Amino acid sequence: MKVRANEVLILNGKYTAINTPKGIVLVLFTLLLVMLPLSLMRNSNESSPTISTINNSLENSTEVKQCNIFTGKWVPYPEGPYYSNDTCHWIINEENCMKFGRPDREFLHWRWKPDECELPLFNATQFLQLVKGKKMVFVGDSVGKNQMQSLLCLLSQVSEPEDISLKYTSDVTYFKRYYYADHNFTLANLWSPYFVKASDADPNGHTFDSIMRIYLDEADEAWASEVEDFDIVMISAGHWFFRPLLYYENGQLVGCNKCGKENVTDLSYLYGYKKAFRTAFQTLIDLKRFKGVTYFRTFSPAHFENGDWNKGGNCVRTKPYTKEEMKLDEFVLEVYLTAVEEFKAIEKEATQRGLQFSMLNTTEIMLLRPDGHPNNFGHARDENKKYNDCVHWCLPGPVDTWNEFLLYMLELGQTSSSSKL
């Protein structure tokens, strides 16, 4: 494929050509398969291709009834964030950009404005009233935990929880539980970056890019054995599927992603991503005691520029993209559509079983925020860190908007149903 210099977009550590005939055919073919319309941008003077065009064609949980809150733009917001690294002690070092010297502040002064309405500000008191007597859990990888830590900070305006993690596990780095006694509310995360059973396959041990085995038809018991006790489940995953992986089904090796092994078919990252989401969703609706509400948060794109994540890539921008500047590359589109397709398929079955599945669509809004990542401000300057972080999000930062979405959807579910969550 011939690539012109001004047609390359670097996202998630990939260089992707825009506007090539082959690229257009690939995207159109993908969209035809899932029966969703999208027009690709030919040049910067035309309408930017956005996931919002897909949003408008999805029913029920993707488009919130009163207002499609996921289609809009980032607008200047002089008031700034809800909290700071001084007022919230729950921020971990990896996301504490202000603590470690990030010099710019403009990225803190933007707010998401839906096209059809005003997104209400986060109200911690209201949120805690809605979840009183409930248990909420984030299932997935560290980006999901990123959202939970944002929620801890947002709620700290009115209430501080007790960390009760040690009552449930000795691994308190990856499995956290917090209890808000004044509202009898539990907030937790269950670490499972693949949703399915996984193990290291590299004899030299685990590294950032070592090969792993994942068993695509076997749910990870780390979350599957615990999730029935929760009333609200936020499920998400993404970036771990791009590393070298060996795929197993029915106990047999069926293929891989970037494994480089002879006689093993490379099925690509999308194969594992699709099958893992399918297993996770099916596990939830098959659990006999599970009666909770499930929120599927869509893919959160990275913004590596000037190289891949492990080849000096960074994210130094200080303001959002405009929709004219943003180009939706094939990689992000494929990842987004793959998981959405699985969600839409299981949503119908969940409804038949009396379960509520909803989608928190964060892909397009975060694609617009290359300025929101820690980059090299997630650690002390004297620490020897090899890679910049353009995957996770600074706290405070644009990730707080996800919890504004969550509150909006929780309230909508409360008012549109005769029974509480």
Short mmCIF file of C-alpha atoms in Angstrom, two decimals:
data_model
loop_
_atom_site.label_atom_id
_atom_site.label_comp_id
_atom_site.label_asym_id
_atom_site.label_seq_id
_atom_site.Cartn_x
_atom_site.Cartn_y
_atom_site.Cartn_z
CA MET A 1 0.00 0.00 0.00
CA LYS A 2 1.44 3.36 -1.02
CA VAL A 3 1.25 5.88 1.83
CA ARG A 4 1.61 9.63 1.56
CA ALA A 5 3.23 11.39 4.48
CA ASN A 6 0.21 13.56 5.25
CA GLU A 7 -2.09 10.53 5.27
CA VAL A 8 -0.55 8.77 8.26
CA LEU A 9 -2.28 8.77 11.62
CA ILE A 10 -0.54 7.23 14.62
CA LEU A 11 -2.96 5.73 17.13
CA ASN A 12 -2.49 2.83 19.54
CA GLY A 13 1.07 2.49 18.33
CA LYS A 14 -0.01 1.79 14.75
CA TYR A 15 0.67 3.76 11.58
CA THR A 16 -2.52 3.76 9.55
CA ALA A 17 -3.03 5.03 6.03
CA ILE A 18 -6.10 7.13 5.37
CA ASN A 19 -7.85 7.68 2.03
CA THR A 20 -6.32 4.77 0.12
CA PRO A 21 -8.65 2.73 -2.09
CA LYS A 22 -7.70 -0.45 -0.27
CA GLY A 23 -8.45 1.18 3.09
CA ILE A 24 -11.84 2.37 1.92
CA VAL A 25 -12.78 -1.05 0.61
CA LEU A 26 -11.74 -2.66 3.89
CA VAL A 27 -13.79 -0.29 6.00
CA LEU A 28 -16.85 -0.47 3.74
CA PHE A 29 -16.67 -4.25 3.76
CA THR A 30 -16.47 -4.25 7.56
CA LEU A 31 -19.45 -1.97 7.84
CA LEU A 32 -21.52 -4.00 5.40
CA LEU A 33 -20.92 -7.06 7.53
CA VAL A 34 -22.39 -5.42 10.60
CA MET A 35 -24.98 -3.39 8.65
CA LEU A 36 -23.89 -0.03 10.01
CA PRO A 37 -23.43 3.08 7.87
CA LEU A 38 -20.31 5.22 7.91
CA SER A 39 -18.87 7.67 5.39
CA LEU A 40 -15.11 7.95 5.36
CA MET A 41 -13.48 11.32 5.04
CA ARG A 42 -11.58 11.96 1.78
CA ASN A 43 -9.80 15.10 2.92
CA SER A 44 -9.69 17.52 5.83
CA ASN A 45 -12.23 19.84 4.21
CA GLU A 46 -15.01 17.24 4.29
CA SER A 47 -16.98 15.97 7.26
CA SER A 48 -14.81 14.00 9.66
CA PRO A 49 -15.66 10.29 9.90
CA THR A 50 -17.02 9.79 13.38
CA ILE A 51 -18.34 6.97 15.46
CA SER A 52 -21.35 9.22 16.07
CA THR A 53 -22.67 8.18 12.66
CA ILE A 54 -22.64 4.65 13.97
CA ASN A 55 -24.16 5.74 17.29
CA ASN A 56 -27.19 7.12 15.53
CA SER A 57 -27.89 3.79 13.88
CA LEU A 58 -27.72 1.74 17.07
CA GLU A 59 -30.83 1.26 19.16
CA ASN A 60 -31.76 1.19 22.82
CA SER A 61 -28.74 1.30 25.10
CA THR A 62 -26.29 3.04 22.78
CA GLU A 63 -28.48 6.05 22.19
CA VAL A 64 -29.85 7.26 25.49
CA LYS A 65 -33.55 8.00 25.02
CA GLN A 66 -33.73 11.62 26.19
CA CYS A 67 -30.48 12.64 24.51
CA ASN A 68 -27.65 11.01 22.62
CA ILE A 69 -24.97 12.11 25.05
CA PHE A 70 -22.18 10.38 23.13
CA THR A 71 -22.28 12.65 20.06
CA GLY A 72 -20.96 16.17 20.53
CA LYS A 73 -17.72 18.10 20.98
CA TRP A 74 -15.28 19.26 23.62
CA VAL A 75 -15.81 22.90 24.55
CA PRO A 76 -13.71 25.25 26.72
CA TYR A 77 -14.67 25.10 30.39
CA PRO A 78 -13.01 27.83 32.51
CA GLU A 79 -14.17 26.38 35.83
CA GLY A 80 -11.81 23.42 35.55
CA PRO A 81 -11.95 19.97 37.20
CA TYR A 82 -14.00 18.73 40.15
CA TYR A 83 -10.91 17.87 42.22
CA SER A 84 -7.14 18.08 42.20
CA ASN A 85 -4.27 15.85 43.26
CA ASP A 86 -4.25 17.89 46.49
CA THR A 87 -7.92 17.29 47.31
CA CYS A 88 -8.10 13.61 46.26
CA HIS A 89 -5.71 11.13 47.84
CA TRP A 90 -6.96 8.17 45.77
CA ILE A 91 -4.94 9.07 42.65
CA ILE A 92 -2.22 6.51 41.97
CA ASN A 93 1.19 7.74 40.87
CA GLU A 94 0.83 6.44 37.31
CA GLU A 95 -2.10 8.83 36.71
CA ASN A 96 -1.02 11.69 38.98
CA CYS A 97 0.24 13.99 36.25
CA MET A 98 0.22 17.17 38.35
CA LYS A 99 2.22 15.57 41.16
CA PHE A 100 5.00 14.66 38.75
CA GLY A 101 5.33 17.99 37.06
CA ARG A 102 3.09 18.19 34.03
CA PRO A 103 3.51 21.89 33.21
CA ASP A 104 0.38 22.64 31.12
CA ARG A 105 -3.15 23.02 32.52
CA GLU A 106 -5.26 23.61 29.42
CA PHE A 107 -6.22 19.92 29.20
CA LEU A 108 -8.14 20.36 32.48
CA HIS A 109 -10.38 23.09 31.06
CA TRP A 110 -12.54 21.26 28.54
CA ARG A 111 -15.96 19.70 28.97
CA TRP A 112 -17.99 17.39 26.76
CA LYS A 113 -21.01 19.09 25.17
CA PRO A 114 -23.54 16.72 23.52
CA ASP A 115 -25.13 18.06 20.34
CA GLU A 116 -28.67 17.51 21.60
CA CYS A 117 -28.56 18.65 25.22
CA GLU A 118 -26.45 19.70 28.18
CA LEU A 119 -24.69 16.90 30.03
CA PRO A 120 -25.38 17.46 33.74
CA LEU A 121 -22.43 18.07 36.00
CA PHE A 122 -21.42 15.19 38.24
CA ASN A 123 -23.31 15.36 41.53
CA ALA A 124 -21.69 13.13 44.14
CA THR A 125 -24.64 13.30 46.53
CA GLN A 126 -27.05 12.31 43.78
CA PHE A 127 -24.82 9.44 42.65
CA LEU A 128 -24.57 8.02 46.16
CA GLN A 129 -28.33 8.22 46.58
CA LEU A 130 -28.84 6.27 43.35
CA VAL A 131 -26.47 3.49 44.42
CA LYS A 132 -27.49 3.33 48.08
CA GLY A 133 -27.51 -0.27 49.26
CA LYS A 134 -25.86 -1.45 46.04
CA LYS A 135 -22.56 -2.98 44.95
CA MET A 136 -20.74 -1.80 41.83
CA VAL A 137 -17.77 -3.47 40.18
CA PHE A 138 -15.41 -2.62 37.32
CA VAL A 139 -14.35 -5.77 35.45
CA GLY A 140 -11.46 -5.66 33.00
CA ASP A 141 -8.07 -4.01 32.70
CA SER A 142 -6.29 -1.00 34.20
CA VAL A 143 -8.16 1.52 32.01
CA GLY A 144 -11.34 0.34 33.71
CA LYS A 145 -9.60 0.78 37.05
CA ASN A 146 -8.66 4.27 35.84
CA GLN A 147 -12.40 5.05 35.69
CA MET A 148 -12.98 3.60 39.15
CA GLN A 149 -10.24 5.82 40.60
CA SER A 150 -11.85 8.81 38.90
CA LEU A 151 -15.12 7.87 40.59
CA LEU A 152 -13.42 7.63 43.98
CA CYS A 153 -12.15 11.18 43.52
CA LEU A 154 -15.50 12.50 42.33
CA LEU A 155 -17.29 10.96 45.31
CA SER A 156 -14.66 12.22 47.75
CA GLN A 157 -16.34 15.63 47.51
CA VAL A 158 -19.00 14.32 49.89
CA SER A 159 -17.90 10.94 51.24
CA GLU A 160 -14.76 8.90 51.86
CA PRO A 161 -14.91 5.10 51.85
CA GLU A 162 -13.12 2.49 53.91
CA ASP A 163 -10.68 0.31 51.98
CA ILE A 164 -11.89 -3.22 52.78
CA SER A 165 -9.83 -5.00 50.11
CA LEU A 166 -7.88 -7.18 52.56
CA LYS A 167 -11.12 -8.76 53.76
CA TYR A 168 -11.50 -10.35 50.31
CA THR A 169 -8.02 -10.85 48.85
CA SER A 170 -4.31 -10.66 49.50
CA ASP A 171 -3.73 -9.14 46.05
CA VAL A 172 -4.79 -5.59 46.84
CA THR A 173 -2.98 -4.11 43.85
CA TYR A 174 -5.36 -5.60 41.29
CA PHE A 175 -8.45 -6.39 43.36
CA LYS A 176 -9.81 -3.45 45.34
CA ARG A 177 -13.00 -2.97 47.39
CA TYR A 178 -14.20 0.21 49.04
CA TYR A 179 -17.17 0.56 51.37
CA TYR A 180 -19.22 3.73 51.86
CA ALA A 181 -20.82 3.01 55.23
CA ASP A 182 -23.10 6.06 55.14
CA HIS A 183 -24.77 4.73 51.97
CA ASN A 184 -24.13 0.98 52.36
CA PHE A 185 -22.44 1.14 48.95
CA THR A 186 -19.53 -1.03 47.80
CA LEU A 187 -17.25 -0.03 44.92
CA ALA A 188 -14.81 -2.62 43.58
CA ASN A 189 -12.64 -3.69 40.68
CA LEU A 190 -11.92 -7.24 39.55
CA TRP A 191 -8.77 -7.39 37.43
CA SER A 192 -9.20 -9.52 34.31
CA PRO A 193 -7.66 -7.91 31.21
CA TYR A 194 -8.81 -10.74 28.91
CA PHE A 195 -12.04 -11.77 30.72
CA VAL A 196 -10.93 -15.34 30.05
CA LYS A 197 -8.41 -17.71 31.62
CA ALA A 198 -4.84 -16.66 30.79
CA SER A 199 -1.29 -17.69 31.62
CA ASP A 200 2.25 -16.79 30.64
CA ALA A 201 3.71 -18.81 27.77
CA ASP A 202 7.19 -17.26 27.71
CA PRO A 203 9.73 -19.43 29.57
CA ASN A 204 11.64 -16.26 30.48
CA GLY A 205 8.69 -14.88 32.41
CA HIS A 206 6.24 -12.01 32.01
CA THR A 207 7.20 -8.72 30.34
CA PHE A 208 5.29 -5.95 28.58
CA ASP A 209 5.27 -7.85 25.29
CA SER A 210 5.90 -11.49 26.25
CA ILE A 211 3.66 -14.14 24.73
CA MET A 212 0.65 -15.42 26.70
CA ARG A 213 -1.92 -18.20 26.42
CA ILE A 214 -5.58 -17.27 26.59
CA TYR A 215 -8.42 -19.79 26.71
CA LEU A 216 -11.13 -18.05 24.74
CA ASP A 217 -14.05 -20.24 25.86
CA GLU A 218 -13.21 -20.31 29.59
CA ALA A 219 -14.19 -17.30 31.69
CA ASP A 220 -11.63 -16.10 34.20
CA GLU A 221 -12.80 -17.21 37.63
CA ALA A 222 -11.18 -14.13 39.17
CA TRP A 223 -14.28 -12.20 38.13
CA ALA A 224 -16.80 -14.87 37.10
CA SER A 225 -16.90 -16.38 40.60
CA GLU A 226 -17.47 -12.98 42.24
CA VAL A 227 -19.67 -10.94 39.93
CA GLU A 228 -23.02 -12.45 40.93
CA ASP A 229 -22.83 -10.50 44.18
CA PHE A 230 -22.85 -7.14 42.38
CA ASP A 231 -25.79 -5.01 41.29
CA ILE A 232 -23.95 -2.85 38.74
CA VAL A 233 -21.19 -4.20 36.49
CA MET A 234 -18.97 -2.05 34.27
CA ILE A 235 -17.10 -4.26 31.82
CA SER A 236 -14.33 -3.13 29.44
CA ALA A 237 -11.08 -4.30 27.89
CA GLY A 238 -8.80 -3.57 24.95
CA HIS A 239 -5.07 -3.03 24.84
CA TRP A 240 -3.92 -6.38 26.25
CA PHE A 241 -5.26 -8.12 23.14
CA PHE A 242 -2.62 -6.49 20.90
CA ARG A 243 0.33 -8.37 22.42
CA PRO A 244 1.57 -11.82 21.25
CA LEU A 245 -1.07 -14.39 22.21
CA LEU A 246 -1.72 -18.10 21.78
CA TYR A 247 -5.43 -18.87 21.38
CA TYR A 248 -6.97 -22.00 22.91
CA GLU A 249 -10.51 -23.32 22.49
CA ASN A 250 -11.77 -26.60 23.93
CA GLY A 251 -8.31 -26.99 25.41
CA GLN A 252 -6.65 -27.01 21.98
CA LEU A 253 -4.36 -24.47 20.34
CA VAL A 254 -6.33 -22.98 17.43
CA GLY A 255 -4.17 -20.03 16.39
CA CYS A 256 -2.45 -16.93 17.66
CA ASN A 257 -1.79 -13.22 17.37
CA LYS A 258 1.75 -12.17 16.44
CA CYS A 259 3.25 -15.38 17.87
CA GLY A 260 5.70 -16.02 15.01
CA LYS A 261 5.44 -19.78 15.46
CA GLU A 262 5.59 -22.25 12.60
CA ASN A 263 2.42 -24.21 11.87
CA VAL A 264 0.34 -21.87 14.05
CA THR A 265 -2.12 -19.71 12.13
CA ASP A 266 -2.05 -16.00 12.90
CA LEU A 267 -5.74 -15.16 13.41
CA SER A 268 -5.07 -11.51 14.41
CA TYR A 269 -5.99 -9.65 17.58
CA LEU A 270 -9.62 -9.27 16.47
CA TYR A 271 -10.23 -13.02 16.72
CA GLY A 272 -9.26 -13.12 20.38
CA TYR A 273 -10.99 -9.83 21.16
CA LYS A 274 -14.29 -10.99 19.67
CA LYS A 275 -14.24 -14.43 21.30
CA ALA A 276 -13.27 -13.06 24.72
CA PHE A 277 -16.11 -10.53 24.73
CA ARG A 278 -18.50 -13.25 23.58
CA THR A 279 -17.46 -15.47 26.49
CA ALA A 280 -17.68 -12.61 29.00
CA PHE A 281 -21.16 -11.49 27.92
CA GLN A 282 -22.45 -15.06 27.78
CA THR A 283 -21.02 -15.78 31.22
CA LEU A 284 -22.91 -12.84 32.69
CA ILE A 285 -26.30 -13.84 31.33
CA ASP A 286 -25.78 -17.52 32.23
CA LEU A 287 -25.07 -16.83 35.92
CA LYS A 288 -28.17 -18.00 37.78
CA ARG A 289 -27.98 -15.50 40.63
CA PHE A 290 -26.92 -12.48 38.59
CA LYS A 291 -29.72 -9.90 38.39
CA GLY A 292 -27.62 -6.78 37.98
CA VAL A 293 -27.30 -4.07 35.36
CA THR A 294 -24.34 -4.43 32.97
CA TYR A 295 -22.62 -1.45 31.36
CA PHE A 296 -20.27 -2.21 28.49
CA ARG A 297 -17.76 0.63 28.03
CA THR A 298 -16.39 0.80 24.50
CA PHE A 299 -12.73 0.88 23.50
CA SER A 300 -10.54 3.68 24.85
CA PRO A 301 -8.00 4.60 22.14
CA ALA A 302 -4.36 5.40 22.81
CA HIS A 303 -2.52 8.30 21.14
CA PHE A 304 1.09 7.32 20.48
CA GLU A 305 2.84 9.62 18.04
CA ASN A 306 6.40 9.62 16.71
CA GLY A 307 6.65 5.85 17.11
CA ASP A 308 5.05 2.77 18.60
CA TRP A 309 4.56 2.43 22.36
CA ASN A 310 7.83 0.50 22.69
CA LYS A 311 9.79 2.55 20.15
CA GLY A 312 9.80 6.01 21.66
CA GLY A 313 6.16 6.89 20.97
CA ASN A 314 4.79 9.76 23.00
CA CYS A 315 1.73 11.99 23.44
CA VAL A 316 2.75 15.61 23.99
CA ARG A 317 -0.29 17.46 22.67
CA THR A 318 -1.88 19.97 25.04
CA LYS A 319 -5.37 20.43 23.61
CA PRO A 320 -8.11 18.25 22.06
CA TYR A 321 -8.38 17.51 18.38
CA THR A 322 -11.17 19.25 16.55
CA LYS A 323 -13.38 16.92 14.52
CA GLU A 324 -11.74 18.39 11.40
CA GLU A 325 -8.30 17.37 12.73
CA MET A 326 -9.35 13.89 13.79
CA LYS A 327 -9.30 11.04 11.33
CA LEU A 328 -10.90 7.77 12.40
CA ASP A 329 -8.41 5.09 11.38
CA GLU A 330 -9.30 1.54 10.40
CA PHE A 331 -7.66 0.05 13.47
CA VAL A 332 -9.80 1.95 15.98
CA LEU A 333 -12.91 1.37 13.88
CA GLU A 334 -12.31 -2.39 13.72
CA VAL A 335 -11.73 -2.70 17.45
CA TYR A 336 -14.80 -0.61 18.22
CA LEU A 337 -17.11 -2.48 15.85
CA THR A 338 -15.89 -5.91 16.90
CA ALA A 339 -16.93 -5.45 20.51
CA VAL A 340 -20.11 -3.54 19.65
CA GLU A 341 -21.21 -6.35 17.37
CA GLU A 342 -20.84 -8.86 20.22
CA PHE A 343 -22.68 -6.53 22.57
CA LYS A 344 -25.61 -6.06 20.23
CA ALA A 345 -25.90 -9.81 19.71
CA ILE A 346 -25.99 -10.61 23.43
CA GLU A 347 -28.19 -7.63 24.34
CA LYS A 348 -31.23 -9.27 22.77
CA GLU A 349 -30.69 -12.49 24.70
CA ALA A 350 -30.11 -10.54 27.93
CA THR A 351 -33.40 -8.68 27.47
CA GLN A 352 -35.22 -11.98 26.99
CA ARG A 353 -33.79 -13.15 30.30
CA GLY A 354 -34.84 -9.99 32.09
CA LEU A 355 -31.36 -8.50 32.31
CA GLN A 356 -30.41 -4.93 31.40
CA PHE A 357 -27.34 -4.40 29.21
CA SER A 358 -26.35 -0.83 28.30
CA MET A 359 -23.45 0.67 26.37
CA LEU A 360 -21.25 3.53 27.57
CA ASN A 361 -19.82 4.78 24.28
CA THR A 362 -16.53 6.49 25.04
CA THR A 363 -14.52 5.77 21.89
CA GLU A 364 -15.13 8.88 19.83
CA ILE A 365 -14.99 11.34 22.70
CA MET A 366 -11.62 9.96 23.82
CA LEU A 367 -10.26 9.73 20.30
CA LEU A 368 -10.51 13.53 20.39
CA ARG A 369 -8.34 13.80 23.54
CA PRO A 370 -4.67 13.13 22.70
CA ASP A 371 -3.85 15.66 25.42
CA GLY A 372 -5.30 13.65 28.30
CA HIS A 373 -2.63 10.98 28.86
CA PRO A 374 0.19 10.93 31.44
CA ASN A 375 2.89 10.53 28.75
CA ASN A 376 6.04 10.75 30.93
CA PHE A 377 4.34 12.47 33.88
CA GLY A 378 3.11 9.32 35.61
CA HIS A 379 6.22 8.85 37.73
CA ALA A 380 9.05 10.72 39.39
CA ARG A 381 11.69 12.07 37.03
CA ASP A 382 14.43 9.99 38.64
CA GLU A 383 12.59 6.72 38.05
CA ASN A 384 13.92 4.70 35.15
CA LYS A 385 10.79 4.22 33.04
CA LYS A 386 11.33 2.94 29.49
CA TYR A 387 7.92 3.76 28.01
CA ASN A 388 5.61 6.74 27.85
CA ASP A 389 1.99 6.16 28.88
CA CYS A 390 -0.42 7.21 26.13
CA VAL A 391 -3.03 4.60 27.11
CA HIS A 392 -4.23 5.62 30.58
CA TRP A 393 -5.63 9.02 31.53
CA CYS A 394 -4.48 11.74 33.89
CA LEU A 395 -6.53 12.35 37.03
CA PRO A 396 -8.19 14.75 37.00
CA GLY A 397 -8.78 14.69 33.28
CA PRO A 398 -11.13 13.73 30.45
CA VAL A 399 -11.79 10.29 31.97
CA ASP A 400 -13.98 12.04 34.57
CA THR A 401 -16.50 12.52 31.77
CA TRP A 402 -17.11 8.75 31.74
CA ASN A 403 -18.58 9.03 35.21
CA GLU A 404 -20.75 11.97 34.16
CA PHE A 405 -22.10 9.58 31.51
CA LEU A 406 -22.53 6.86 34.10
CA LEU A 407 -24.50 9.10 36.45
CA TYR A 408 -26.72 10.25 33.57
CA MET A 409 -27.45 6.66 32.59
CA LEU A 410 -28.02 5.51 36.17
CA GLU A 411 -30.50 8.32 36.67
CA LEU A 412 -32.20 7.53 33.38
CA GLY A 413 -32.54 3.88 34.38
CA GLN A 414 -33.96 4.94 37.72
CA THR A 415 -36.60 7.25 36.31
CA SER A 416 -37.59 5.04 33.37
CA SER A 417 -38.17 1.94 35.48
CA SER A 418 -40.76 1.24 38.09
CA SER A 419 -38.15 -0.51 40.21
CA LYS A 420 -34.74 0.62 41.33
CA LEU A 421 -31.48 -0.85 40.03
#
